[in-house]
XYZ file of N, CA and C in Angstrom:
810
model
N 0.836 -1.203 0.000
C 0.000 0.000 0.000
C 0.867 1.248 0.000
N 0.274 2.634 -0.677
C 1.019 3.603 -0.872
C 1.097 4.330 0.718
N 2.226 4.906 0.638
C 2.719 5.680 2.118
C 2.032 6.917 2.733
N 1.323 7.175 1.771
C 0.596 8.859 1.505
C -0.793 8.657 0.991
N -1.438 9.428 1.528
C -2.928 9.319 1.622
C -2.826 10.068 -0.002
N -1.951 11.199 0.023
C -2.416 11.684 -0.918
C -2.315 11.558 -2.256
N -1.306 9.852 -2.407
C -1.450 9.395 -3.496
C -2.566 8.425 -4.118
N -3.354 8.600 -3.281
C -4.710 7.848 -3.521
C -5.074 8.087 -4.343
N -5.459 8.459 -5.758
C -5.786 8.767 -6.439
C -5.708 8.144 -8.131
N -6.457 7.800 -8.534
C -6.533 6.943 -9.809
C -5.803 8.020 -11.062
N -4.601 7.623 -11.374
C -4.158 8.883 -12.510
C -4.934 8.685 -13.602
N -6.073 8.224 -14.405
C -6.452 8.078 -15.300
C -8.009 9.168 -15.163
N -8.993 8.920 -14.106
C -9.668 9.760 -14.121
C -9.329 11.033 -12.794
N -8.360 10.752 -11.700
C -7.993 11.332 -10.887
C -9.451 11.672 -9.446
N -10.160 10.731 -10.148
C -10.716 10.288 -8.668
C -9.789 9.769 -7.278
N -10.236 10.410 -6.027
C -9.561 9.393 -5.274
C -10.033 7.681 -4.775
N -8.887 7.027 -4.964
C -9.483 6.189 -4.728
C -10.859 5.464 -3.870
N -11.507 4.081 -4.090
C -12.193 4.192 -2.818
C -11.355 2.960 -2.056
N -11.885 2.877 -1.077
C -10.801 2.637 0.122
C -10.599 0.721 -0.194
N -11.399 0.454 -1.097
C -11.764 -1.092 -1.606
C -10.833 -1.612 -2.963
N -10.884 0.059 -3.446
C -9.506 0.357 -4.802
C -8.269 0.001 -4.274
N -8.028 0.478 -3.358
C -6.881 0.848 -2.389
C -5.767 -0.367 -2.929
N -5.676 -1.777 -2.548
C -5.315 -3.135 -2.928
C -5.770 -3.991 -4.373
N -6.324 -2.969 -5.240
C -6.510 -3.322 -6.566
C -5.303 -3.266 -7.367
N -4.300 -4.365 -7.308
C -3.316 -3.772 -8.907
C -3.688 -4.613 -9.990
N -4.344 -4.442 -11.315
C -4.605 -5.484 -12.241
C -3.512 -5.454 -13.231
N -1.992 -5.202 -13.042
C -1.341 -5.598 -13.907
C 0.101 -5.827 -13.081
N 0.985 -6.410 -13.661
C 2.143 -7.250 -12.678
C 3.063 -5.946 -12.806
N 2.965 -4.934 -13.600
C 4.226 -3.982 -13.483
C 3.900 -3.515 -12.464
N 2.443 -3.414 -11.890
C 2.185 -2.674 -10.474
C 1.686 -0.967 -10.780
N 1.146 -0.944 -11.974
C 0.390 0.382 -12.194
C -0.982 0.250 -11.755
N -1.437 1.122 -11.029
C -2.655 1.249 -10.050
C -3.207 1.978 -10.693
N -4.618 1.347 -11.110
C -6.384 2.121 -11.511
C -7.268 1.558 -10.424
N -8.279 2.573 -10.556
C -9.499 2.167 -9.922
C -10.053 1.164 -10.913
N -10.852 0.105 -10.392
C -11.878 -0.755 -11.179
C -12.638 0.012 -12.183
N -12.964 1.141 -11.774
C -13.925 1.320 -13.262
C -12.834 1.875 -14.001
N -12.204 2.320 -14.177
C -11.465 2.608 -15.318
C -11.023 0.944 -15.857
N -10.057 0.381 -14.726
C -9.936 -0.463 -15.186
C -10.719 -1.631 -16.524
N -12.102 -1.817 -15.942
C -13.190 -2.139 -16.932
C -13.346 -1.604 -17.601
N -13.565 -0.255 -17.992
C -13.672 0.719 -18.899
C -12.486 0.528 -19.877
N -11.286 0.168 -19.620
C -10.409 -0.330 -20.709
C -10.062 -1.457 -21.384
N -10.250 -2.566 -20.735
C -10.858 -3.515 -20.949
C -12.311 -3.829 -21.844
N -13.614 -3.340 -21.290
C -14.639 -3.309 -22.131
C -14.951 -2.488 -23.743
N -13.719 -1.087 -23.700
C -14.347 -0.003 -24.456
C -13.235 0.353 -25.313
N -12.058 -0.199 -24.791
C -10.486 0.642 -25.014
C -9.703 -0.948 -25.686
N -9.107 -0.910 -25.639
C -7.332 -1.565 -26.265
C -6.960 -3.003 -25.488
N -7.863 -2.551 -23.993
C -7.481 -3.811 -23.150
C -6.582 -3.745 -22.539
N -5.500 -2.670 -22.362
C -4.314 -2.847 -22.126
C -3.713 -2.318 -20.933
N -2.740 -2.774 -20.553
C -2.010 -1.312 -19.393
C -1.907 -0.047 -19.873
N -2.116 1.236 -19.661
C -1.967 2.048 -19.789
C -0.329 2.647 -19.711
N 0.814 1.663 -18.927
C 1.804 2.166 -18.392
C 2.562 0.737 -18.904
N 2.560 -0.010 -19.266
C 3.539 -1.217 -19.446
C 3.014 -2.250 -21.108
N 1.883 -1.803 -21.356
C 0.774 -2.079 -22.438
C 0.947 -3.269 -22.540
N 0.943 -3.924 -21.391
C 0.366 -5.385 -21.080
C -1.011 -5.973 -21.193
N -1.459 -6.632 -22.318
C -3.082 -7.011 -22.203
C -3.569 -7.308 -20.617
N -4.827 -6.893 -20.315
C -4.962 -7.360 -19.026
C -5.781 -8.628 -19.375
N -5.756 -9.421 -18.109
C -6.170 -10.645 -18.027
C -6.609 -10.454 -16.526
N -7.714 -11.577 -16.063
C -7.887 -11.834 -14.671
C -6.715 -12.306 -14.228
N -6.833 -13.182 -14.792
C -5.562 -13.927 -13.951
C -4.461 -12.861 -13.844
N -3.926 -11.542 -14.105
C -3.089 -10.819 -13.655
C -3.774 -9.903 -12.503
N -4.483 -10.462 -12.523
C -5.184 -8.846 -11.503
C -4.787 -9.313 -9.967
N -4.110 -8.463 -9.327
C -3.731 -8.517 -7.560
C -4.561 -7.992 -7.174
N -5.199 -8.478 -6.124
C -6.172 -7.860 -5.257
C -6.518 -8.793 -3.870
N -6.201 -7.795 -3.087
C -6.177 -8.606 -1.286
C -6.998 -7.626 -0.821
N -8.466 -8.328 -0.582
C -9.401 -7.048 0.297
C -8.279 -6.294 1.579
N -8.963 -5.167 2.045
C -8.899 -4.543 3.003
C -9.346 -5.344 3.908
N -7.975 -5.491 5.047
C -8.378 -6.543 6.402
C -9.208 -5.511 7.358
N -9.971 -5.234 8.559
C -10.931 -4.597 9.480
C -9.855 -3.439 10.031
N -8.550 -3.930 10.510
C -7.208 -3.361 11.032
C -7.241 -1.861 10.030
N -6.782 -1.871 9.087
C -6.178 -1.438 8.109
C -7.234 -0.618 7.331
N -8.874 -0.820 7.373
C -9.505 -0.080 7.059
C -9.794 1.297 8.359
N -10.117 0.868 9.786
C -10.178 1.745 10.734
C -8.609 2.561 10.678
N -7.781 1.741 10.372
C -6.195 2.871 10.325
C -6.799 4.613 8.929
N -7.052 3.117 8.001
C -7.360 4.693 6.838
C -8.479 5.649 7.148
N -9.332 4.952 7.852
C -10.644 6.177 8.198
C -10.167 7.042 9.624
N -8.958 6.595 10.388
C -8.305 7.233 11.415
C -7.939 8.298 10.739
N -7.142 8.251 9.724
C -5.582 8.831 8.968
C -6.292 9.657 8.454
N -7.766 9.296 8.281
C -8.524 10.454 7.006
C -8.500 11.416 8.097
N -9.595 11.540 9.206
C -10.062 12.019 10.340
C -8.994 13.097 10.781
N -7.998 12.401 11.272
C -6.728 13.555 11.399
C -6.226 14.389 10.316
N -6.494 14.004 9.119
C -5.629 14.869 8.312
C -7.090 15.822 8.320
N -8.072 15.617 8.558
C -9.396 16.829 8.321
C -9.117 17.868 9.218
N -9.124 17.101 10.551
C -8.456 17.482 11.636
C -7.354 18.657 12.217
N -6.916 18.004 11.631
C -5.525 19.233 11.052
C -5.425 20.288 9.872
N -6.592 19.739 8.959
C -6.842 20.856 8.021
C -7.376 22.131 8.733
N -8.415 21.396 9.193
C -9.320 22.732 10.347
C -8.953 23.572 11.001
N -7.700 23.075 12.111
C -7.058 23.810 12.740
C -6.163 24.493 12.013
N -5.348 24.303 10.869
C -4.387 25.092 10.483
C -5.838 26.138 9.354
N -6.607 26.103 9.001
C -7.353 27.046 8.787
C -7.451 27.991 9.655
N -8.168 27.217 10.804
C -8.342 28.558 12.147
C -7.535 29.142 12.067
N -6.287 28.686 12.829
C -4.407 29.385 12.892
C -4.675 30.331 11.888
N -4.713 30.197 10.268
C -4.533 30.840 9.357
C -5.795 32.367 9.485
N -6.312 32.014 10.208
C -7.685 33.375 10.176
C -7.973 34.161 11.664
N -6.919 32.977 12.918
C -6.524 33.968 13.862
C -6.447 35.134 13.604
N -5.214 35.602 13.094
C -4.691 36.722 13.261
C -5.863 37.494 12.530
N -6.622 37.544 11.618
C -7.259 38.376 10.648
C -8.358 39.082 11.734
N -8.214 38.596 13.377
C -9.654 39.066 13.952
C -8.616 40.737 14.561
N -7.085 40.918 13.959
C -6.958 42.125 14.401
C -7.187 42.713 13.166
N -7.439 42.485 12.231
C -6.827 43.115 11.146
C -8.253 44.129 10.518
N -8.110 45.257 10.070
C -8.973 45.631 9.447
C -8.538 45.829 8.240
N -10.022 45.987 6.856
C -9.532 46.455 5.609
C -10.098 47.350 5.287
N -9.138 48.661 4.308
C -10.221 49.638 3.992
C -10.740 49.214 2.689
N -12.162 49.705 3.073
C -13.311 49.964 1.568
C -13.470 50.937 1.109
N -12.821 50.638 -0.042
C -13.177 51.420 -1.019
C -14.511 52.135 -1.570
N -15.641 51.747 -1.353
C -16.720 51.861 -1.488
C -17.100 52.681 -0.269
N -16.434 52.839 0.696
C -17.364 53.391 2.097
C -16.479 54.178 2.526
N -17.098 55.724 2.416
C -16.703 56.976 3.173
C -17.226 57.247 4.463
N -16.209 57.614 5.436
C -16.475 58.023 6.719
C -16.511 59.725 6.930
N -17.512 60.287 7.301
C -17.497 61.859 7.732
C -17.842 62.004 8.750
N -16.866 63.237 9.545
C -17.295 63.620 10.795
C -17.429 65.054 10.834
N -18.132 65.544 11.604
C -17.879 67.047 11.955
C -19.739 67.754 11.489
N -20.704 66.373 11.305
C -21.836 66.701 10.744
C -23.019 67.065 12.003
N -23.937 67.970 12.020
C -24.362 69.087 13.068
C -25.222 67.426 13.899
N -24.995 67.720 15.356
C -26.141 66.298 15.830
C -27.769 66.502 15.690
N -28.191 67.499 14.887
C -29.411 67.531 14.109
C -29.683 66.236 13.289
N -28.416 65.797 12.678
C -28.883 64.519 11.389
C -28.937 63.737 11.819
N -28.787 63.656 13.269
C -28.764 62.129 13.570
C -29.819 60.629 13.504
N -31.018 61.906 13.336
C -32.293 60.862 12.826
C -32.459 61.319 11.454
N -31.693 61.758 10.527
C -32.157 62.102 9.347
C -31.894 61.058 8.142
N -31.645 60.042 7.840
C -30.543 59.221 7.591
C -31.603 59.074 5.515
N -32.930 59.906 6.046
C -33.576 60.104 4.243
C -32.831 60.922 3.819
N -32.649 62.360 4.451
C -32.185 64.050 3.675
C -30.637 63.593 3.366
N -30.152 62.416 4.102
C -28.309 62.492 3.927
C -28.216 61.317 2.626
N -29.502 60.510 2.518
C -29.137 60.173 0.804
C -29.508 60.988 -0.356
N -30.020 62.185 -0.093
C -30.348 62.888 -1.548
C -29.370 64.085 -2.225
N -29.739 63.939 -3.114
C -28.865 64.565 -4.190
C -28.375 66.057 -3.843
N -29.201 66.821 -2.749
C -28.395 67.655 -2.358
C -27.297 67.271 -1.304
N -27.415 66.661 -0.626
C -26.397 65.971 0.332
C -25.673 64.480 -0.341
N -25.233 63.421 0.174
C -24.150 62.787 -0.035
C -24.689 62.409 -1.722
N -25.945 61.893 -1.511
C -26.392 61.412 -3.001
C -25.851 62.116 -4.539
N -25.181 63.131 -4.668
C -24.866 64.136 -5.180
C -23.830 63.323 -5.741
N -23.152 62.577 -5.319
C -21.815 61.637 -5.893
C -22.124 60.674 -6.231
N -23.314 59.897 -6.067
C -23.451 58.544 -6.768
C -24.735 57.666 -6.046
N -24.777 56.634 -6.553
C -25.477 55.578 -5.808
C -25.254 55.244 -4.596
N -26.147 55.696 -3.595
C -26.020 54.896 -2.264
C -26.429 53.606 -2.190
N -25.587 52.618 -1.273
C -26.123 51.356 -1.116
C -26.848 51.533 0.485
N -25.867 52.206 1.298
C -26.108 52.381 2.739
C -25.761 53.282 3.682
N -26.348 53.431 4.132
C -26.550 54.952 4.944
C -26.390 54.604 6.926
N -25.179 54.214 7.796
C -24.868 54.058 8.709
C -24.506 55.585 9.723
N -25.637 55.850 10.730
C -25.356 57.074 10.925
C -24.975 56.915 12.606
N -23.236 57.269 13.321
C -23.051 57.041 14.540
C -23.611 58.040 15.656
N -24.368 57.423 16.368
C -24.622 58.542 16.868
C -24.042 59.034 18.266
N -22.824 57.880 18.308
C -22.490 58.484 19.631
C -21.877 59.613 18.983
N -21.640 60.417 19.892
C -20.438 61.851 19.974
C -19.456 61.754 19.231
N -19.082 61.990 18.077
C -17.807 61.363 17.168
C -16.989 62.740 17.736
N -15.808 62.850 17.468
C -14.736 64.005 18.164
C -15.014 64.882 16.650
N -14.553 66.418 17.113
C -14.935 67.521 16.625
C -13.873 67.635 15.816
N -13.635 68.003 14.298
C -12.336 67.538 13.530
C -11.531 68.860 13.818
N -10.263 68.430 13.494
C -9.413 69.510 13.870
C -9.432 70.858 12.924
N -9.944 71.879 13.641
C -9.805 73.559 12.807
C -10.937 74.083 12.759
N -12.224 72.861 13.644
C -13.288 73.722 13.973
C -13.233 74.705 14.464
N -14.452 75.728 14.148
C -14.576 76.766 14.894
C -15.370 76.546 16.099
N -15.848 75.398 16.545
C -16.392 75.260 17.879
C -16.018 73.731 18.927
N -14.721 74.291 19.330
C -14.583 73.036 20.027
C -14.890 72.244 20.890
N -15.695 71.236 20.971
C -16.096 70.799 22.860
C -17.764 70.410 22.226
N -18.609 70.736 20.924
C -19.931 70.782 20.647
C -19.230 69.503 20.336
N -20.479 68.675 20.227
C -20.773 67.503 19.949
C -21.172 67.320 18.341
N -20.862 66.619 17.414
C -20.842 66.443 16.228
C -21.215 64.770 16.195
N -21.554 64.513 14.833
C -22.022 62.813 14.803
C -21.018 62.537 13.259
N -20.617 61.181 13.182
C -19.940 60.317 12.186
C -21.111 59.455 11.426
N -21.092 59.455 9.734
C -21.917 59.134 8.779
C -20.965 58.503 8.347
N -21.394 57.289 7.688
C -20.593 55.775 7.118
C -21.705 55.467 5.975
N -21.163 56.084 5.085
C -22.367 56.083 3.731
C -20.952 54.774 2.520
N -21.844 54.143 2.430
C -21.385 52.980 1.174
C -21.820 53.219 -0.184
N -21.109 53.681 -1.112
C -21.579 54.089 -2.509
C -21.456 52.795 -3.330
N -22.481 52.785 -4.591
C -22.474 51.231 -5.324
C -21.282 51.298 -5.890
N -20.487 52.305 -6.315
C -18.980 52.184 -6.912
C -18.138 52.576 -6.611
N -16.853 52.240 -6.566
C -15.845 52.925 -5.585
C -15.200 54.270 -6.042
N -15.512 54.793 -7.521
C -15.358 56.039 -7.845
C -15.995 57.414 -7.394
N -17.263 56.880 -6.743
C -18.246 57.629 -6.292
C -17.936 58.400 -4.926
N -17.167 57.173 -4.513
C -16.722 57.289 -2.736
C -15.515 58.266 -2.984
N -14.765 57.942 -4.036
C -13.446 58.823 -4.187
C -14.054 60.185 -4.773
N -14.790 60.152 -5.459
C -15.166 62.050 -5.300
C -15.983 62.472 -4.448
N -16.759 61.720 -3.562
C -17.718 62.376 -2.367
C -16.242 62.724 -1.419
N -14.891 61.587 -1.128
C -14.234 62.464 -0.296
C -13.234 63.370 -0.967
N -13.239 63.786 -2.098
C -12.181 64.675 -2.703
C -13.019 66.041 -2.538
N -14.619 65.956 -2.520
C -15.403 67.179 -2.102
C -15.647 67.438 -0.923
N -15.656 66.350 -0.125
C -16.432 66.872 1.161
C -15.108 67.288 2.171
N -13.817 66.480 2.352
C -12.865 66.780 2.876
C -12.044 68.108 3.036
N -12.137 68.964 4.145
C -11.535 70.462 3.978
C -12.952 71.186 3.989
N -13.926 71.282 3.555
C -15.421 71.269 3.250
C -15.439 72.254 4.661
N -16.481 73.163 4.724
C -17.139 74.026 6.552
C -18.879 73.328 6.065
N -19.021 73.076 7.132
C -21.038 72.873 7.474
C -21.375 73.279 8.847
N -22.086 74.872 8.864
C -22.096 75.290 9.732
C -21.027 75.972 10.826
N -19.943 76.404 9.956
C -18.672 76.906 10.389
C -17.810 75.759 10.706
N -18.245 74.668 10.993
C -17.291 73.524 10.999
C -16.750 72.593 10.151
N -15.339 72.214 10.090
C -14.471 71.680 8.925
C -14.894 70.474 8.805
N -15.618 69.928 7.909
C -15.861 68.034 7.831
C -14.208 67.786 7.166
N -14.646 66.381 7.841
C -13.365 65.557 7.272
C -13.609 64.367 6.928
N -13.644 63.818 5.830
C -13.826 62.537 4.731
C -12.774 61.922 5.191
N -12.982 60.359 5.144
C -11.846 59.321 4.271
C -12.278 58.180 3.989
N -11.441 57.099 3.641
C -12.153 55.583 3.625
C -12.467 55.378 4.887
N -13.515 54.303 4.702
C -13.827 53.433 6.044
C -13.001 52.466 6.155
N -12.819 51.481 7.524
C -12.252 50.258 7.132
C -13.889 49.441 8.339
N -13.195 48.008 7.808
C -14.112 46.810 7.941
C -13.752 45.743 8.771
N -14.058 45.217 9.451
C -13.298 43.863 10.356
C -13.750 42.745 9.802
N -13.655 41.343 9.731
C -13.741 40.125 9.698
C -14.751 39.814 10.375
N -15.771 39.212 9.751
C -17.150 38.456 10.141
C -16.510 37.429 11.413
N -17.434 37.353 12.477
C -16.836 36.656 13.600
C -17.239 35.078 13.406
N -17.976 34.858 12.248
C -18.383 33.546 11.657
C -17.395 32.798 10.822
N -16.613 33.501 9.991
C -15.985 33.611 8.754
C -14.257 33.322 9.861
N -14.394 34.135 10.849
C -12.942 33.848 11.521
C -13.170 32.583 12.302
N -14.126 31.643 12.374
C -14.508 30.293 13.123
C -14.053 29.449 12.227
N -14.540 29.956 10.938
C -14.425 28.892 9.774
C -16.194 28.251 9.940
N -17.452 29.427 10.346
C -18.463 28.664 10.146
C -19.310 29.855 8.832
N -20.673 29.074 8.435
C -21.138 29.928 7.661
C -21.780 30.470 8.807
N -21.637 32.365 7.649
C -22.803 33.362 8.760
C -24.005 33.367 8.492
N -24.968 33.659 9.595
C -26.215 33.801 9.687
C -26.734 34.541 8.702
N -26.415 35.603 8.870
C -27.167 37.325 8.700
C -26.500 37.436 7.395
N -27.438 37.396 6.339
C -27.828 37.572 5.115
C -27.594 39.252 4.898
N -27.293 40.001 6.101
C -27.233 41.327 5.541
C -25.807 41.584 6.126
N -25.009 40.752 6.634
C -24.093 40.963 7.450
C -22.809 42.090 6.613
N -22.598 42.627 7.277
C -21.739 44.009 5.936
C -20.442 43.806 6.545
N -19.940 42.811 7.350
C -18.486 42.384 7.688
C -18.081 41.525 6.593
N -16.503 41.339 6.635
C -15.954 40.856 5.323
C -16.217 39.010 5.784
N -16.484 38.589 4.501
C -16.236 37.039 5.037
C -15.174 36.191 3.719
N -14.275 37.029 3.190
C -13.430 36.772 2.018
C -12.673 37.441 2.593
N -10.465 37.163 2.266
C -9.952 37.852 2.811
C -9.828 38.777 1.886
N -9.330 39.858 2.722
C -9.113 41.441 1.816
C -7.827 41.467 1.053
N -7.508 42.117 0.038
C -6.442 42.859 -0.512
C -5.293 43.107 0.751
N -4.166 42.772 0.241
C -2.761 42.968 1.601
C -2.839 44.241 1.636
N -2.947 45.439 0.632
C -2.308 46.586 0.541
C -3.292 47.408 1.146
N -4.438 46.789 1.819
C -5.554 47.113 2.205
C -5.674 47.026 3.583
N -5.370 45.859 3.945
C -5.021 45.477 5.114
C -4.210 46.382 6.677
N -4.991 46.396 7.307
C -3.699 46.840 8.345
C -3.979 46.429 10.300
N -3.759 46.300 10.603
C -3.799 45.813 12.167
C -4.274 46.995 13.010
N -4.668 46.527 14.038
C -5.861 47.987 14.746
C -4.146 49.275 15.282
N -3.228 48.477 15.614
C -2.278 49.123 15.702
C -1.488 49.708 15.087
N -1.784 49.305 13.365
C -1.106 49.911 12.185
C -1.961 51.482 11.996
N -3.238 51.455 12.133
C -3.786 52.381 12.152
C -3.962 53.409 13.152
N -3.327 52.980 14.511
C -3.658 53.870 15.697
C -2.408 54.714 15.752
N -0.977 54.127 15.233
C 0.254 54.876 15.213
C 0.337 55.505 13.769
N -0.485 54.704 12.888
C 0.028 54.984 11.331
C -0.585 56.060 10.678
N -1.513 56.943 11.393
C -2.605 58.115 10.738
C -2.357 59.109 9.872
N -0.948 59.491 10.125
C -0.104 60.488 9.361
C -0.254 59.460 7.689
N -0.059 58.528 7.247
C 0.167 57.859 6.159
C -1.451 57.029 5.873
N -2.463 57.325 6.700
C -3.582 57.139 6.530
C -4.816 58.176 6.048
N -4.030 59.426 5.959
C -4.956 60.509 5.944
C -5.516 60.321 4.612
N -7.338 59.927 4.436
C -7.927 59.915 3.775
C -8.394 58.617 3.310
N -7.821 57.916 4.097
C -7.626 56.477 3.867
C -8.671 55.307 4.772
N -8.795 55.402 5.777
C -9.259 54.424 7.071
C -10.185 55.130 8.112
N -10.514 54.811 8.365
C -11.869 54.888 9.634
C -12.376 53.276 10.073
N -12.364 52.942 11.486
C -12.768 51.853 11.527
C -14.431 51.964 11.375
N -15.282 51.291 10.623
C -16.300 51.207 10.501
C -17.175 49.349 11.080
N -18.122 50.142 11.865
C -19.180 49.738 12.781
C -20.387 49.557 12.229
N -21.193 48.179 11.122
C -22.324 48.244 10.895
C -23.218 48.489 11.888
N -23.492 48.180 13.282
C -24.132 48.841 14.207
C -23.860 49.814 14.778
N -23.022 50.765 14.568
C -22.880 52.184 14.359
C -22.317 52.642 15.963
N -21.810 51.643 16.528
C -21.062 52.003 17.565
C -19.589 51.907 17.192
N -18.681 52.474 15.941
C -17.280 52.454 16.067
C -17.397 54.138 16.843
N -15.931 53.809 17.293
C -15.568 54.972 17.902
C -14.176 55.575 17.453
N -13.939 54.907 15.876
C -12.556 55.631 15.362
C -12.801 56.574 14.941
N -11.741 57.400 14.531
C -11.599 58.583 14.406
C -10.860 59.089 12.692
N -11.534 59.947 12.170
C -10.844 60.943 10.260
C -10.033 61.675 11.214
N -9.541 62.371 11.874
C -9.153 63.406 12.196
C -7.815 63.399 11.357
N -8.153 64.686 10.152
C -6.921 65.116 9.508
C -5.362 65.212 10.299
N -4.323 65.071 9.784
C -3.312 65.523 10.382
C -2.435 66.927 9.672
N -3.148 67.094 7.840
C -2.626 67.990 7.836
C -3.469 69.666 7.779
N -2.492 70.588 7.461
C -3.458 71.479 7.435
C -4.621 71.703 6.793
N -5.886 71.978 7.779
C -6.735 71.970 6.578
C -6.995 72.940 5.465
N -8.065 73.141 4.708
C -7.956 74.011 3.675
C -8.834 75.268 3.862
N -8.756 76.361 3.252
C -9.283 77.514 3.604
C -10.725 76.922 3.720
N -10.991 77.449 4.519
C -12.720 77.103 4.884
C -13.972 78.127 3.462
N -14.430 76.675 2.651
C -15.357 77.080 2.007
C -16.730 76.678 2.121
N -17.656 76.801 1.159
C -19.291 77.036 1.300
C -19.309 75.498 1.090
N -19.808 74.526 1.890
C -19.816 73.093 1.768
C -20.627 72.591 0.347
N -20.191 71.546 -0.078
C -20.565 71.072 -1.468
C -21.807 70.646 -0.479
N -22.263 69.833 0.505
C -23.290 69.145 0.909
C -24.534 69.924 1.310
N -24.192 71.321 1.652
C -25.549 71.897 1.797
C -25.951 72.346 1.023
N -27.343 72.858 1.119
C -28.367 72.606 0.347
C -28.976 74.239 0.138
């Protein structure tokens, strides 16, 4: 018998064997088919070895069933190697429960008056965010998001909007307009959102929630970054990341690092 499970496999149709194949050799050079091929060349084909082009005959065919021993060994050997597949999956999707990715598709703004916070119709229309494209989704935080830097009123309370556009070009000119932007004397500040890993998807189970807006595919590397890549890395993130919260409790932060821009008449109001 072969040493490796993972040569089980019939080279002719590349089925794996079945475990009854296993001790089938029907020709004396010792080239291994499964029975149906085997018959299948025999009944349809040449008759022959495929590898030594020896006519087959019964009388050449080796075959010693599987003793009781030796079948529980291979359904052991299967078991562990699943076994071990699983876990080195997990291992492999550990780490991804630090990791966030940014989307491209999803702009984060802060610095918007806590009036909108139940408005979440007026912030998809075409005078406000809708103005850049197709909305898919409209996530509005309402805790206290921090006041962006160069407001004119520091210490008021402001709210964070996590709007998802159907294309990712859309998202890149809603923040090339809204970023630097005054609403209500105060500076908004745009960038990408980022996304965490479905807590289903990091088990290795399927998720429930059919609407679930966490990633369950891994992301792009260049996309990628660790909650700590982003908490030291902001200077090289500007415009880039926001951790984003489908239940609208993130508590990260756009806050520009560089100067902002002369304060003009906001593209978003109306």
């Amino acid at each position: 018998m072969y040493s490796d499970e993972d040569d089980f496999d019939c080279p002719l149709c590349m089925e794996e064997l079945d475990i009854s194949d296993r001790n089938f050799r029907p020709c004396p050079c010792g080239y291994q088919i499964c029975r149906f091929c085997w018959h299948h060349i025999k009944e349809n084909l040449n008759g022959r070895c495929p590898a030594c082009r020896r006519a087959y005959t019964e009388e050449t065919v080796e075959f010693t069933p599987i003793s009781a021993d030796e079948l529980a060994m291979i359904k052991n050997e299967k078991k562990a190697k699943e076994r071990e597949k699983k876990e080195m999956e997990a291992m492999n999707r550990k780490h991804l429960a630090n990791m966030r990715v940014v989307q491209k598709s999803l702009v984060y703004v802060i610095g918007l008056p806590p009036k909108l916070a139940n408005d979440e119709h007026s912030l998809r229309q075409p005078e406000f965010f809708g103005q850049y494209g197709k909305i898919s989704k409209v996530v509005i935080n309402r805790r206290n998001a921090p006041v962006p830097s160069g407001g004119s009123s520091p210490g008021v309370p402001s709210i964070g909007v996590y709007i998802t556009y159907a294309r990712k070009e859309d998202a890149a000119k809603a923040i090339a307009a809204i970023d630097g932007s005054t609403w209500d004397g105060k500076i908004l500040r745009a960038s990408y959102g980022t996304t965490k890993y479905c807590t289903y998807y990091l088990r290795g189970m399927t998720c429930q929630n059919p609407n679930c807006m966490y990633l369950h595919e891994p992301g792009e590397e260049a996309d990628s970054f660790t909650k700590e890549d982003l908490a030291v890395g902001k200077h090289h993130q500007q415009e880039h990341s926001s951790s984003y919260d489908p239940s609208a409790t993130a508590t990260a932060t756009a806050t520009a690092t560089h100067k902002p821009a002369a304060p003009v008449r906001p593209t978003l109001s109306s």
